[in-house]
Short mmCIF file of C-alpha atoms and ligand atoms in Angstrom, two decimals:
data_model
loop_
_atom_site.label_atom_id
_atom_site.label_comp_id
_atom_site.label_asym_id
_atom_site.label_seq_id
_atom_site.Cartn_x
_atom_site.Cartn_y
_atom_site.Cartn_z
CA MET A 1097 0.00 0.00 0.00
CA GLN A 1098 1.25 3.48 -0.88
CA LEU A 1099 0.04 5.77 1.91
CA ARG A 1100 0.23 9.17 0.27
CA ILE A 1101 -1.88 11.44 2.43
CA PRO A 1102 -0.09 14.47 3.87
CA GLY A 1103 0.47 12.69 7.18
CA PRO A 1104 0.70 10.24 8.75
CA THR A 1105 3.35 9.21 6.26
CA PRO A 1106 5.02 5.82 5.76
CA CYS A 1107 7.89 4.74 7.99
CA PRO A 1108 11.08 3.04 6.75
CA ASP A 1109 11.67 -0.55 7.92
CA GLU A 1110 14.51 0.61 10.18
CA VAL A 1111 12.05 2.91 11.98
CA LEU A 1112 9.36 0.22 12.24
CA LYS A 1113 11.90 -2.11 13.79
CA ALA A 1114 13.00 0.58 16.26
CA ILE A 1115 9.48 1.46 17.39
CA GLY A 1116 8.75 -2.23 18.00
CA ARG A 1117 11.35 -2.37 20.76
CA GLN A 1118 10.49 -3.24 24.35
CA MET A 1119 9.77 -0.29 26.67
CA ILE A 1120 12.49 1.30 28.79
CA ASN A 1121 12.43 3.45 31.92
CA HIS A 1122 11.71 7.02 30.82
CA ARG A 1123 13.50 8.21 33.97
CA GLY A 1124 16.51 5.97 33.35
CA LYS A 1125 19.95 6.43 31.82
CA GLU A 1126 19.15 4.88 28.43
CA PHE A 1127 16.23 7.20 27.75
CA GLY A 1128 18.26 10.24 28.83
CA GLU A 1129 21.09 9.27 26.50
CA MET A 1130 18.66 8.79 23.63
CA THR A 1131 17.06 12.24 24.17
CA ASN A 1132 20.51 13.79 24.37
CA ARG A 1133 21.25 12.26 20.97
CA ILE A 1134 17.92 13.30 19.45
CA ILE A 1135 17.94 16.98 20.43
CA PRO A 1136 21.23 17.96 18.72
CA LYS A 1137 20.11 16.08 15.59
CA LEU A 1138 16.77 17.90 15.67
CA LYS A 1139 18.59 21.22 16.00
CA GLN A 1140 20.54 20.40 12.85
CA CYS A 1141 17.26 19.86 11.00
CA PHE A 1142 15.78 23.07 12.41
CA GLN A 1143 19.07 24.78 11.43
CA THR A 1144 19.07 26.43 14.83
CA LYS A 1145 21.07 26.97 17.99
CA ASN A 1146 17.83 27.78 19.84
CA ASP A 1147 16.36 25.39 22.37
CA VAL A 1148 14.21 22.65 20.88
CA VAL A 1149 11.69 20.97 23.17
CA ILE A 1150 9.96 17.67 22.51
CA LEU A 1151 6.31 17.36 23.50
CA SER A 1152 4.28 14.17 23.41
CA THR A 1153 1.37 15.49 21.39
CA SER A 1154 0.36 16.05 17.77
CA GLY A 1155 1.09 19.17 15.72
CA THR A 1156 -1.91 21.00 17.14
CA GLY A 1157 -0.60 20.49 20.67
CA GLY A 1158 2.68 22.01 19.52
CA LEU A 1159 0.82 25.04 18.11
CA GLU A 1160 -1.17 25.39 21.32
CA SER A 1161 2.11 25.31 23.26
CA ALA A 1162 3.46 28.17 21.11
CA VAL A 1163 0.39 30.26 21.91
CA VAL A 1164 0.03 29.63 25.64
CA ASN A 1165 3.74 29.97 26.37
CA THR A 1166 4.29 33.35 24.72
CA LEU A 1167 1.00 35.26 25.02
CA SER A 1168 -1.34 36.68 27.64
CA PRO A 1169 -5.12 37.02 27.49
CA GLY A 1170 -5.97 40.28 25.73
CA ASP A 1171 -2.77 40.33 23.63
CA LYS A 1172 -3.31 41.38 20.05
CA VAL A 1173 -1.99 38.98 17.43
CA LEU A 1174 -1.98 39.08 13.65
CA GLY A 1175 -3.40 35.77 12.45
CA ILE A 1176 -2.26 35.14 8.90
CA SER A 1177 -4.32 32.46 7.21
CA ILE A 1178 -4.17 30.97 3.73
CA GLY A 1179 -6.28 27.94 4.60
CA ILE A 1180 -7.72 25.66 7.23
CA PHE A 1181 -4.58 25.31 9.36
CA GLY A 1182 -4.00 29.06 9.41
CA ASP A 1183 -7.60 29.51 10.60
CA ARG A 1184 -7.06 26.89 13.29
CA PHE A 1185 -3.90 28.55 14.64
CA GLY A 1186 -5.83 31.82 15.05
CA GLU A 1187 -8.76 29.98 16.62
CA CYS A 1188 -6.42 28.46 19.19
CA ALA A 1189 -5.06 31.89 20.16
CA LYS A 1190 -8.62 33.26 20.36
CA THR A 1191 -9.70 30.38 22.59
CA TYR A 1192 -7.04 31.39 25.12
CA GLY A 1193 -8.17 35.02 25.09
CA ALA A 1194 -5.94 36.66 22.47
CA GLU A 1195 -7.49 39.31 20.26
CA VAL A 1196 -6.86 37.94 16.78
CA ILE A 1197 -6.65 40.38 13.89
CA PRO A 1198 -7.17 38.17 10.85
CA LEU A 1199 -5.20 38.55 7.64
CA LYS A 1200 -7.00 36.02 5.53
CA TYR A 1201 -6.54 34.93 1.91
CA GLU A 1202 -8.51 32.85 -0.56
CA TRP A 1203 -7.61 29.17 -0.95
CA GLY A 1204 -4.58 28.79 -3.18
CA GLN A 1205 -3.20 32.25 -2.41
CA THR A 1206 -0.13 33.09 -0.33
CA ALA A 1207 0.22 35.88 2.21
CA LYS A 1208 1.76 39.04 0.76
CA PRO A 1209 4.59 40.59 2.79
CA ASP A 1210 3.32 44.09 1.92
CA ASP A 1211 -0.07 43.25 3.43
CA VAL A 1212 1.68 42.08 6.60
CA ARG A 1213 3.59 45.38 6.73
CA LYS A 1214 0.36 47.35 6.26
CA ALA A 1215 -1.45 45.34 8.95
CA LEU A 1216 1.39 45.83 11.43
CA LYS A 1217 1.49 49.57 10.69
CA GLU A 1218 -2.25 49.83 11.25
CA ASN A 1219 -2.09 47.77 14.44
CA PRO A 1220 0.95 48.93 16.40
CA GLY A 1221 -0.25 47.07 19.50
CA VAL A 1222 0.21 43.64 17.93
CA LYS A 1223 2.43 41.43 20.04
CA ALA A 1224 2.89 38.43 17.75
CA VAL A 1225 2.28 37.20 14.22
CA LEU A 1226 0.95 33.69 13.64
CA VAL A 1227 1.79 32.18 10.28
CA THR A 1228 1.63 28.81 8.55
CA HIS A 1229 4.73 27.97 6.54
CA ASN A 1230 3.15 25.24 4.43
CA GLU A 1231 -0.66 25.22 4.25
CA THR A 1232 -1.48 21.53 3.93
CA SER A 1233 -5.14 22.12 3.09
CA THR A 1234 -4.29 24.09 -0.08
CA GLY A 1235 -0.86 22.68 -0.96
CA THR A 1236 0.63 26.16 -0.86
CA THR A 1237 3.82 27.41 0.79
CA ASN A 1238 3.97 30.93 2.17
CA PRO A 1239 7.01 33.14 1.43
CA LEU A 1240 8.04 32.81 5.06
CA LYS A 1241 11.48 34.36 4.73
CA GLU A 1242 9.99 37.58 3.35
CA ILE A 1243 7.12 37.58 5.87
CA ALA A 1244 9.54 37.08 8.76
CA LYS A 1245 11.66 39.97 7.52
CA VAL A 1246 8.65 42.28 7.70
CA VAL A 1247 7.70 41.01 11.18
CA LYS A 1248 11.24 41.80 12.37
CA GLU A 1249 11.06 45.33 10.90
CA PHE A 1250 8.43 45.84 13.61
CA ASP A 1251 10.32 43.80 16.21
CA LYS A 1252 7.36 41.49 16.81
CA LEU A 1253 7.27 37.87 17.82
CA ILE A 1254 6.71 35.36 15.00
CA LEU A 1255 5.11 31.98 15.75
CA VAL A 1256 5.36 29.52 12.88
CA ASP A 1257 3.33 26.44 12.02
CA ALA A 1258 5.90 24.34 10.17
CA VAL A 1259 4.04 21.09 10.83
CA SER A 1260 4.07 19.94 7.20
CA SER A 1261 7.28 21.60 6.02
CA LEU A 1262 10.13 21.36 8.49
CA SER A 1263 12.66 18.69 7.46
CA SER A 1264 11.17 18.51 3.93
CA ILE A 1265 11.34 22.14 2.74
CA ASP A 1266 14.26 24.42 3.61
CA LEU A 1267 13.44 26.33 6.80
CA PRO A 1268 16.56 27.85 8.38
CA VAL A 1269 15.15 28.94 11.75
CA ASP A 1270 18.12 31.06 12.84
CA ALA A 1271 18.85 32.64 9.46
CA TRP A 1272 15.20 33.73 9.22
CA ASP A 1273 15.08 34.75 12.90
CA LEU A 1274 11.96 32.76 13.76
CA ASP A 1275 10.86 32.78 17.40
CA VAL A 1276 8.71 29.70 17.92
CA VAL A 1277 8.61 27.03 15.22
CA VAL A 1278 6.42 23.94 15.52
CA THR A 1279 6.47 20.66 13.62
CA GLY A 1280 4.94 17.20 14.06
CA SER A 1281 6.51 13.76 13.91
CA GLN A 1282 4.03 12.16 11.48
CA LYS A 1283 4.85 14.48 8.59
CA GLY A 1284 8.32 14.77 7.07
CA TRP A 1285 10.12 12.93 9.87
CA MET A 1286 9.35 9.36 8.77
CA VAL A 1287 8.00 8.29 12.19
CA PRO A 1288 4.48 7.76 13.56
CA PRO A 1289 2.31 10.49 15.10
CA GLY A 1290 2.88 11.33 18.74
CA LEU A 1291 5.57 14.00 19.02
CA ALA A 1292 5.75 17.73 18.38
CA PHE A 1293 9.09 19.50 18.17
CA VAL A 1294 9.23 23.18 19.04
CA SER A 1295 12.15 25.62 18.77
CA ILE A 1296 12.18 28.68 21.01
CA SER A 1297 14.35 31.75 20.41
CA GLU A 1298 15.69 34.11 23.05
CA ARG A 1299 12.87 36.50 22.17
CA GLY A 1300 10.48 33.56 22.59
CA TRP A 1301 11.85 32.82 26.06
CA LYS A 1302 11.50 36.48 27.04
CA ALA A 1303 7.88 36.42 25.94
CA HIS A 1304 7.44 33.18 27.87
CA ALA A 1305 8.67 34.82 31.08
CA GLU A 1306 5.86 37.40 30.82
CA ALA A 1307 3.12 35.25 29.27
CA LYS A 1308 0.04 34.72 31.41
CA MET A 1309 -2.12 32.34 29.42
CA PRO A 1310 -2.95 29.23 31.46
CA ARG A 1311 -0.70 26.26 30.76
CA PHE A 1312 0.31 23.11 32.53
CA TYR A 1313 1.08 20.10 30.32
CA PHE A 1314 2.75 22.23 27.63
CA ASP A 1315 4.75 24.55 29.90
CA PHE A 1316 8.07 25.27 28.16
CA SER A 1317 9.85 25.97 31.49
CA ARG A 1318 9.02 22.52 32.77
CA ALA A 1319 10.06 20.97 29.43
CA LYS A 1320 13.40 22.81 29.56
CA LYS A 1321 14.05 21.87 33.18
CA PHE A 1322 13.52 18.16 32.48
CA ALA A 1323 15.43 18.30 29.17
CA ALA A 1324 18.55 19.19 31.16
CA ASP A 1325 18.48 15.53 32.32
CA GLY A 1326 17.36 14.17 28.94
CA GLN A 1327 13.84 13.75 30.26
CA THR A 1328 10.36 15.10 29.68
CA PRO A 1329 8.06 16.31 32.48
CA TRP A 1330 5.41 13.71 31.67
CA THR A 1331 5.49 10.14 30.38
CA PRO A 1332 6.57 10.49 26.74
CA THR A 1333 5.65 8.44 23.66
CA VAL A 1334 8.79 6.36 24.15
CA SER A 1335 8.31 4.33 20.96
CA VAL A 1336 8.25 7.42 18.78
CA PHE A 1337 11.50 8.53 20.43
CA PHE A 1338 13.03 5.18 19.39
CA GLY A 1339 11.86 5.84 15.84
CA MET A 1340 13.13 9.42 15.78
CA ASP A 1341 16.61 8.41 16.92
CA VAL A 1342 16.88 6.14 13.86
CA ALA A 1343 15.01 8.39 11.39
CA LEU A 1344 17.19 11.40 12.24
CA ASP A 1345 20.33 9.36 11.55
CA MET A 1346 18.89 8.39 8.17
CA MET A 1347 17.99 11.99 7.41
CA LEU A 1348 21.34 13.43 8.39
CA LYS A 1349 23.09 10.74 6.38
CA GLU A 1350 21.09 11.74 3.32
CA GLY A 1351 21.82 15.41 4.10
CA LEU A 1352 19.33 18.27 4.31
CA PRO A 1353 20.09 19.71 0.84
CA ASN A 1354 19.51 16.27 -0.69
CA ILE A 1355 16.25 15.84 1.23
CA PHE A 1356 14.98 19.23 0.06
CA ALA A 1357 16.04 18.43 -3.52
CA ARG A 1358 14.28 15.04 -3.40
CA HIS A 1359 11.06 16.68 -2.21
CA ALA A 1360 11.32 19.32 -4.94
CA ARG A 1361 11.90 16.64 -7.59
CA VAL A 1362 9.01 14.45 -6.50
CA ALA A 1363 6.69 17.47 -6.24
CA ASP A 1364 7.73 18.55 -9.74
CA LYS A 1365 6.70 15.14 -11.02
CA ALA A 1366 3.30 15.49 -9.33
CA ARG A 1367 2.78 18.97 -10.79
CA ALA A 1368 3.87 17.85 -14.26
CA TRP A 1369 1.29 15.05 -14.07
CA VAL A 1370 -1.45 17.52 -13.05
CA LYS A 1371 -0.68 19.69 -16.08
CA SER A 1372 -0.36 16.72 -18.42
CA LYS A 1373 -3.97 15.79 -17.57
CA GLY A 1374 -5.23 19.31 -18.18
CA LEU A 1375 -5.97 19.66 -14.45
CA GLN A 1376 -5.25 22.71 -12.31
CA LEU A 1377 -3.27 23.13 -9.13
CA LEU A 1378 -5.13 24.83 -6.30
CA SER A 1379 -2.07 27.07 -5.81
CA VAL A 1380 -2.74 30.18 -7.84
CA ASP A 1381 0.96 30.82 -8.50
CA GLU A 1382 2.89 27.63 -9.19
CA ARG A 1383 6.06 29.10 -7.69
CA PHE A 1384 4.40 28.71 -4.29
CA ALA A 1385 2.99 25.23 -4.87
CA SER A 1386 4.08 23.01 -2.02
CA ASN A 1387 6.87 20.47 -2.25
CA THR A 1388 5.20 18.28 0.39
CA VAL A 1389 1.58 18.14 -0.77
CA THR A 1390 0.01 18.79 -4.15
CA ALA A 1391 -3.58 20.04 -4.05
CA VAL A 1392 -5.48 19.66 -7.30
CA LYS A 1393 -8.77 21.29 -8.29
CA ALA A 1394 -11.26 18.65 -9.37
CA PRO A 1395 -13.03 19.50 -12.62
CA ASP A 1396 -16.84 19.59 -12.56
CA ASP A 1397 -17.13 16.16 -14.16
CA MET A 1398 -14.85 14.47 -11.64
CA ASP A 1399 -16.08 12.46 -8.65
CA VAL A 1400 -13.30 12.92 -6.08
CA ALA A 1401 -14.64 10.24 -3.72
CA LYS A 1402 -14.69 7.73 -6.59
CA PHE A 1403 -11.15 8.70 -7.59
CA THR A 1404 -9.75 8.21 -4.07
CA SER A 1405 -11.67 4.97 -3.48
CA THR A 1406 -10.61 3.52 -6.86
CA LEU A 1407 -7.02 4.43 -6.14
CA ARG A 1408 -7.26 2.77 -2.74
CA ASP A 1409 -9.17 -0.37 -3.72
CA GLU A 1410 -7.78 -1.10 -7.18
CA TYR A 1411 -4.33 0.45 -7.07
CA LYS A 1412 -3.42 0.36 -3.36
CA VAL A 1413 -2.63 4.07 -3.30
CA VAL A 1414 -4.19 6.22 -0.58
CA ILE A 1415 -4.42 9.94 -1.23
CA ALA A 1416 -6.49 12.63 0.50
CA GLY A 1417 -9.58 14.56 -0.52
CA GLY A 1418 -10.21 18.21 0.19
CA GLN A 1419 -10.70 19.45 3.75
CA GLY A 1420 -13.68 21.40 5.09
CA GLY A 1421 -15.32 23.44 2.32
CA MET A 1422 -12.91 21.95 -0.22
CA LYS A 1423 -14.44 18.47 0.17
CA GLY A 1424 -15.39 17.08 -3.24
CA LYS A 1425 -13.67 19.98 -4.99
CA VAL A 1426 -10.04 19.15 -4.35
CA PHE A 1427 -7.79 16.11 -4.01
CA ARG A 1428 -4.38 16.11 -2.39
CA ILE A 1429 -1.33 13.95 -2.97
CA GLY A 1430 1.01 13.80 0.01
CA HIS A 1431 4.66 13.46 -0.95
CA LEU A 1432 6.69 14.08 2.14
CA GLY A 1433 9.09 12.14 4.29
CA PHE A 1434 9.85 8.61 3.14
CA ILE A 1435 9.24 8.94 -0.61
CA THR A 1436 11.40 8.25 -3.64
CA ASP A 1437 11.17 9.20 -7.31
CA LYS A 1438 10.11 5.62 -7.99
CA ASP A 1439 7.25 5.90 -5.48
CA MET A 1440 5.99 8.98 -7.30
CA ASP A 1441 6.19 7.14 -10.64
CA GLU A 1442 4.03 4.38 -9.14
CA ILE A 1443 1.53 6.88 -7.74
CA ILE A 1444 1.30 8.57 -11.14
CA ALA A 1445 0.77 5.24 -12.91
CA ALA A 1446 -2.04 4.49 -10.45
CA MET A 1447 -3.64 7.92 -10.92
CA ASN A 1448 -3.46 7.45 -14.71
CA GLY A 1449 -5.47 4.26 -14.25
CA ALA A 1450 -8.00 5.68 -11.78
CA LEU A 1451 -8.66 9.08 -13.35
CA PRO A 1452 -10.80 7.92 -16.31
CA LYS A 1453 -12.88 5.80 -13.89
CA ALA A 1454 -13.69 8.86 -11.77
CA LYS A 1455 -15.86 10.63 -14.35
CA LYS A 1456 -19.28 11.61 -13.06
N1 PLP B 110 -0.74 22.49 10.79
C1 PLP B 110 -0.53 21.95 9.59
C2 PLP B 110 0.06 22.80 8.52
C3 PLP B 110 -0.87 20.62 9.35
O1 PLP B 110 -0.68 20.07 8.16
C4 PLP B 110 -1.45 19.86 10.39
C5 PLP B 110 -1.88 18.47 10.16
O2 PLP B 110 -2.15 18.05 9.07
C6 PLP B 110 -1.64 20.47 11.62
C7 PLP B 110 -1.26 21.78 11.79
C8 PLP B 110 -2.27 19.74 12.76
O3 PLP B 110 -1.45 18.72 13.16
P1 PLP B 110 -2.02 17.45 13.98
O4 PLP B 110 -3.10 16.86 13.16
O5 PLP B 110 -0.78 16.63 14.09
O6 PLP B 110 -2.50 17.96 15.28
#
């Protein structure tokens, strides 16, 4: 079976073997040594010298941690959204009492740095900017470097959802001066769901010291205190740690530039297929089409549910439909993490077979 949804993604055999290991004491020496191996490797992937904390939760938990650890109720934040995950990040901040000023775009669009500048000029009281690097619902990647530059012109905090990009698409956290960056294990990391990784800059820690939103499980201070001994405050998803230790070795052996190039190559193949069939990407400007997930507009005569079920049942390829209001109108091919050129060729062959059978 080719599992090609944008997460969870397939795991290599080495990872599957590692996660099948017997449990160990999460307060013991072996676990501490493993965490102390994982964190420096993670920092290499984040391209950062900042602290990186590991939380046993999914991506959303990581995003919630970014919000509650840096903000106080009543804080104004600029909530950039180019799709469902951008909306959700803002909703999370609102739930904890932040005043969210939305900067919202149509599906398929990216955020424009000039709009961010204008919004920050008009709202001098904004404390932080929330932004999605790669919007998984629309298969579109924001120009994060340029957005971050604008945010820093105003010396504001930037909180980044990099759940479906980090480790697959270049995201140099220090070079782009990003304060809190969140990713999730089940995306480009080649391991199962269960862990979120979060980097925190000095500015992020300063905000944390003043932040008053309620937090307990996701408290960065507690995470940092325990990390000093290679531990986590609460019982962690030990098996996913086993997997990460192995997956990170595989990733660093391949090398980040090679990983990014592989994702770009595979995504190019997906986009070339879309065009060859006379179909349209959801991304309005192809330069911003994602290298981890390709979202395709379904033509009026296409039955998306039939396409995905035929792919699954006849061709053993699992792709995703559209989310929320995009259901029935969009299909999405996940191509992140453990994927080769050959995998993409197989997926394309399967889609060639299933597409004619999906006519309404
Ligand atoms: N943000 C983005 C960009 C995502 O793609 C996802 C998951 O697909 C999430 C957040 C939420 O992550 P999770 O489902 O792991 O909580």
